[in-house]
Tab-separated table of C-alpha atoms in Angstrom:
chain	number	residue	atom	x	y	z
A	1	MET	CA	5.933	-19.426	-6.280
A	2	SER	CA	5.277	-22.009	-3.560
A	3	GLY	CA	1.637	-22.578	-4.511
A	4	VAL	CA	0.704	-18.939	-4.955
A	5	TYR	CA	-0.272	-18.192	-8.506
A	6	ALA	CA	-0.966	-15.003	-10.373
A	7	ARG	CA	-4.667	-14.241	-9.832
A	8	ARG	CA	-4.060	-11.331	-5.223
A	9	VAL	CA	-1.479	9.953	16.408
A	10	THR	CA	1.909	10.403	16.065
A	11	ARG	CA	2.510	13.646	14.163
A	12	THR	CA	-0.912	15.276	14.367
A	13	ALA	CA	0.427	18.719	15.255
A	14	VAL	CA	2.953	18.712	12.416
A	15	PHE	CA	0.344	17.512	9.966
A	16	ALA	CA	-2.166	20.168	11.053
A	17	ALA	CA	0.450	22.870	10.661
A	18	SER	CA	1.286	21.644	7.164
A	19	VAL	CA	-2.361	21.705	6.172
A	20	ALA	CA	-2.657	25.270	7.479
A	21	LEU	CA	0.117	26.319	5.102
A	22	ALA	CA	-1.648	24.902	2.036
A	23	SER	CA	-2.987	28.236	0.877
A	24	THR	CA	0.390	29.973	0.955
A	25	THR	CA	2.774	27.294	-0.214
A	26	ALA	CA	3.030	24.600	-2.846
A	27	LEU	CA	4.090	22.124	-0.163
A	28	LEU	CA	0.819	20.221	-0.227
A	29	THR	CA	0.323	20.419	-3.981
A	30	ALA	CA	0.891	17.279	-5.998
A	31	PRO	CA	3.835	17.696	-8.351
A	32	ALA	CA	2.964	17.700	-12.039
A	33	ALA	CA	4.852	14.440	-12.625
A	34	GLN	CA	4.115	12.450	-9.488
A	35	ALA	CA	6.367	9.522	-8.643
A	36	ALA	CA	4.213	6.510	-7.975
A	37	PRO	CA	3.968	2.732	-7.635
A	38	PRO	CA	3.429	0.595	-10.752
A	39	THR	CA	0.199	1.622	-12.482
A	40	PRO	CA	-2.669	-0.694	-11.522
A	41	VAL	CA	-5.176	-2.164	-13.939
A	42	SER	CA	-7.912	0.133	-15.238
A	43	ALA	CA	-11.188	0.567	-13.363
A	44	SER	CA	-13.018	-1.614	-15.893
A	45	THR	CA	-10.433	-4.385	-15.558
A	46	ALA	CA	-10.529	-4.014	-11.776
A	47	ARG	CA	-14.292	-4.494	-11.861
A	48	THR	CA	-13.774	-7.673	-13.875
A	49	TYR	CA	-11.075	-8.914	-11.506
A	50	LEU	CA	-13.258	-8.135	-8.485
A	51	GLY	CA	-15.999	-10.315	-9.931
A	52	LEU	CA	-13.526	-13.200	-10.185
A	53	LEU	CA	-12.243	-13.030	-6.624
A	54	THR	CA	-13.444	-15.638	-4.143
A	55	VAL	CA	-15.970	-14.129	-1.732
A	56	LYS	CA	-15.841	-15.616	1.747
A	57	ALA	CA	-15.922	-14.579	5.363
A	58	GLU	CA	-12.607	-13.189	6.540
A	59	GLY	CA	-10.436	-15.761	8.259
A	60	SER	CA	-8.919	-15.649	11.714
A	61	SER	CA	-5.858	-13.675	12.759
A	62	THR	CA	-4.749	-16.606	14.903
A	63	GLY	CA	-1.078	-17.267	14.325
A	64	TYR	CA	-0.480	-13.992	12.510
A	65	SER	CA	2.783	-12.124	13.027
A	66	ARG	CA	4.502	-9.520	10.874
A	67	ASP	CA	7.611	-11.657	11.277
A	68	LYS	CA	5.912	-14.262	9.091
A	69	PHE	CA	6.119	-11.751	6.213
A	70	PRO	CA	9.879	-11.015	6.174
A	71	HIS	CA	10.522	-7.392	5.158
A	72	TRP	CA	12.277	-5.186	4.306
A	73	ILE	CA	14.616	-7.478	2.365
A	74	THR	CA	17.756	-6.418	0.482
A	75	GLN	CA	16.990	-5.480	-3.111
A	76	SER	CA	20.431	-4.477	-4.388
A	77	GLY	CA	23.695	-3.454	-2.767
A	78	ALA	CA	22.898	-1.873	0.589
A	79	CYS	CA	19.332	-0.959	-0.393
A	80	ASN	CA	16.331	-2.715	1.106
A	81	THR	CA	12.732	-2.567	-0.111
A	82	ARG	CA	11.765	0.440	2.018
A	83	GLU	CA	14.697	2.449	0.694
A	84	VAL	CA	13.896	1.509	-2.907
A	85	VAL	CA	10.306	2.748	-2.472
A	86	LEU	CA	11.452	5.952	-0.774
A	87	LYS	CA	13.703	6.651	-3.756
A	88	ARG	CA	11.037	5.672	-6.295
A	89	ASP	CA	8.182	7.660	-4.755
A	90	GLY	CA	10.197	10.717	-3.711
A	91	TYR	CA	11.638	13.780	-5.411
A	92	SER	CA	15.307	14.756	-5.487
A	93	VAL	CA	16.042	11.990	-3.001
A	94	VAL	CA	19.663	11.783	-1.868
A	95	GLN	CA	20.831	8.555	-0.245
A	96	ASP	CA	23.958	7.982	1.819
A	97	SER	CA	26.431	5.113	1.408
A	98	ARG	CA	24.088	2.847	3.366
A	99	CYS	CA	21.189	3.757	1.044
A	100	ALA	CA	19.342	5.735	3.746
A	101	ALA	CA	17.454	8.757	2.402
A	102	VAL	CA	19.101	11.850	3.867
A	103	SER	CA	17.177	14.476	1.891
A	104	GLY	CA	14.327	14.799	-0.567
A	105	SER	CA	10.568	15.259	-0.452
A	106	TRP	CA	7.621	12.860	-0.484
A	107	TYR	CA	4.071	13.601	-1.571
A	108	SER	CA	1.471	11.371	0.090
A	109	PRO	CA	-1.455	10.790	-2.291
A	110	TYR	CA	-3.603	9.412	0.546
A	111	ASP	CA	-3.920	12.827	2.207
A	112	GLY	CA	-2.191	15.367	-0.051
A	113	ALA	CA	0.636	16.179	2.378
A	114	THR	CA	4.292	16.609	1.441
A	115	TRP	CA	7.153	15.740	3.795
A	116	THR	CA	10.859	16.488	3.694
A	117	ALA	CA	12.035	13.935	6.266
A	118	ALA	CA	11.963	10.224	5.487
A	119	SER	CA	11.057	9.570	9.131
A	120	ASP	CA	7.655	11.186	8.473
A	121	VAL	CA	6.911	8.657	5.737
A	122	ASP	CA	5.722	5.068	6.025
A	123	ILE	CA	5.761	2.484	3.252
A	124	ASP	CA	2.199	1.226	3.195
A	125	HIS	CA	1.287	-2.292	2.149
A	126	VAL	CA	-1.845	-1.411	0.169
A	127	VAL	CA	-3.267	-4.800	1.109
A	128	PRO	CA	-2.066	-4.991	4.723
A	129	LEU	CA	-0.123	-8.024	5.854
A	130	ALA	CA	-2.703	-8.990	8.482
A	131	GLU	CA	-5.498	-8.579	5.928
A	132	ALA	CA	-3.593	-10.823	3.526
A	133	TRP	CA	-3.151	-13.401	6.297
A	134	ARG	CA	-6.912	-13.486	6.909
A	135	SER	CA	-7.597	-13.633	3.159
A	136	GLY	CA	-5.464	-16.659	2.348
A	137	ALA	CA	-1.812	-15.869	3.045
A	138	GLY	CA	-1.971	-17.754	6.337
A	139	SER	CA	-1.593	-20.958	4.318
A	140	TRP	CA	1.332	-19.715	2.212
A	141	SER	CA	4.979	-20.595	2.618
A	142	THR	CA	7.261	-18.054	4.256
A	143	SER	CA	8.986	-17.423	0.925
A	144	SER	CA	5.653	-16.530	-0.693
A	145	ARG	CA	4.759	-14.202	2.167
A	146	GLN	CA	8.183	-12.576	1.804
A	147	ALA	CA	7.580	-12.025	-1.906
A	148	PHE	CA	4.186	-10.461	-1.143
A	149	ALA	CA	5.566	-8.165	1.562
A	150	ASN	CA	8.287	-6.866	-0.766
A	151	ASP	CA	6.353	-6.798	-4.043
A	152	LEU	CA	7.726	-3.961	-6.166
A	153	THR	CA	6.094	-5.186	-9.381
A	154	ARG	CA	2.446	-4.850	-8.389
A	155	PRO	CA	0.943	-1.615	-6.925
A	156	GLN	CA	1.262	-2.977	-3.390
A	157	LEU	CA	3.813	-0.611	-1.822
A	158	ILE	CA	3.511	3.180	-1.585
A	159	ALA	CA	5.130	5.965	0.431
A	160	VAL	CA	2.535	7.861	2.512
A	161	THR	CA	2.197	10.028	5.611
A	162	ASP	CA	3.060	7.892	8.618
A	163	ASN	CA	0.111	8.750	10.875
A	164	VAL	CA	-2.345	8.240	8.000
A	165	ASN	CA	-0.885	4.794	7.455
A	166	GLN	CA	-1.161	4.103	11.178
A	167	ALA	CA	-4.823	5.163	11.106
A	168	LYS	CA	-5.416	2.692	8.278
A	169	GLY	CA	-3.820	-0.183	10.191
A	170	ASP	CA	-5.008	-3.500	8.772
A	171	LYS	CA	-8.425	-2.266	7.671
A	172	ASP	CA	-9.970	-3.200	4.334
A	173	PRO	CA	-11.863	-0.726	2.075
A	174	ALA	CA	-15.156	-1.374	3.887
A	175	GLU	CA	-13.490	0.079	6.979
A	176	TRP	CA	-11.017	2.621	5.588
A	177	LEU	CA	-10.392	4.584	2.405
A	178	PRO	CA	-7.837	7.345	1.765
A	179	PRO	CA	-9.029	10.662	3.245
A	180	ARG	CA	-8.238	12.328	-0.093
A	181	SER	CA	-11.364	11.232	-1.954
A	182	SER	CA	-9.896	11.880	-5.407
A	183	TYR	CA	-7.422	9.045	-4.815
A	184	ARG	CA	-9.986	6.426	-3.830
A	185	CYS	CA	-10.504	5.139	-7.364
A	186	MET	CA	-6.771	4.591	-7.749
A	187	TYR	CA	-6.627	2.938	-4.328
A	188	ALA	CA	-9.458	0.523	-5.192
A	189	ARG	CA	-7.725	-0.380	-8.454
A	190	MET	CA	-4.473	-1.010	-6.574
A	191	TRP	CA	-6.227	-3.132	-3.956
A	192	VAL	CA	-8.082	-5.320	-6.469
A	193	HIS	CA	-5.032	-5.682	-8.726
A	194	THR	CA	-2.974	-6.913	-5.773
A	195	LYS	CA	-5.611	-9.268	-4.405
A	196	TYR	CA	-6.260	-10.730	-7.839
A	197	TYR	CA	-2.593	-11.341	-8.590
A	198	TRP	CA	-1.997	-12.989	-5.224
A	199	ASN	CA	-5.261	-14.960	-5.310
A	200	LEU	CA	-6.573	-13.528	-2.055
A	201	SER	CA	-10.245	-13.623	-1.130
A	202	VAL	CA	-12.578	-10.738	-0.297
A	203	ASP	CA	-15.409	-10.626	2.201
A	204	SER	CA	-18.858	-9.386	1.168
A	205	ALA	CA	-18.598	-5.936	2.810
A	206	GLU	CA	-15.145	-5.404	1.277
A	207	LYS	CA	-16.416	-6.381	-2.172
A	208	SER	CA	-19.407	-4.069	-1.867
A	209	ALA	CA	-17.199	-1.130	-0.867
A	210	LEU	CA	-14.816	-1.774	-3.756
A	211	GLN	CA	-17.695	-2.073	-6.237
A	212	SER	CA	-19.074	1.253	-5.061
A	213	VAL	CA	-15.747	3.017	-5.524
A	214	LEU	CA	-14.982	1.398	-8.868
A	215	ASN	CA	-18.439	2.147	-10.235
A	216	GLY	CA	-17.754	5.824	-9.606
A	217	CYS	CA	-14.401	5.867	-11.391
């Protein structure tokens, strides 16, 4: 895989209104059988993987562009990666002939909100593209960065509330964790699994934050 080996706000009012309805509706309640990304490694394995990651100061963002991580690529027929994740992570999702989601619902495990319009949902790169660039992906080939940006096999892509994803930006776990604290263990496992597979480094503050979360799992 081109030198990469396996080891790496805008809707505040709407969101506030949804939260206010939590006591009278099941809208914000996680479904019993939640659709989700691929299951990450266990907390104990994540702790082992974290200990094997290279620890170094985060690199520069010089030269970074999202265009250097081509996404969303076609996966099958008319469906691109975003549409595949929307279908995978949603409930009763109906797609049109162009594979666009025209109805369904999406539960965001980051904040516990549920949405019924695909436009309210972002597909988060658990390890953000800019973070990956600063952690080693800056030296990858474009084809490897494309594979990373569209990785459906590892727990790297997840459908979440758009403004929560925007608040996260390109921050690592020392700077941002999901506001829903009960999901932080899962998030740390996803992060470490992805960084280990893609052989990305961690900085010392990031490693410390991940250790703290994983030790509490």
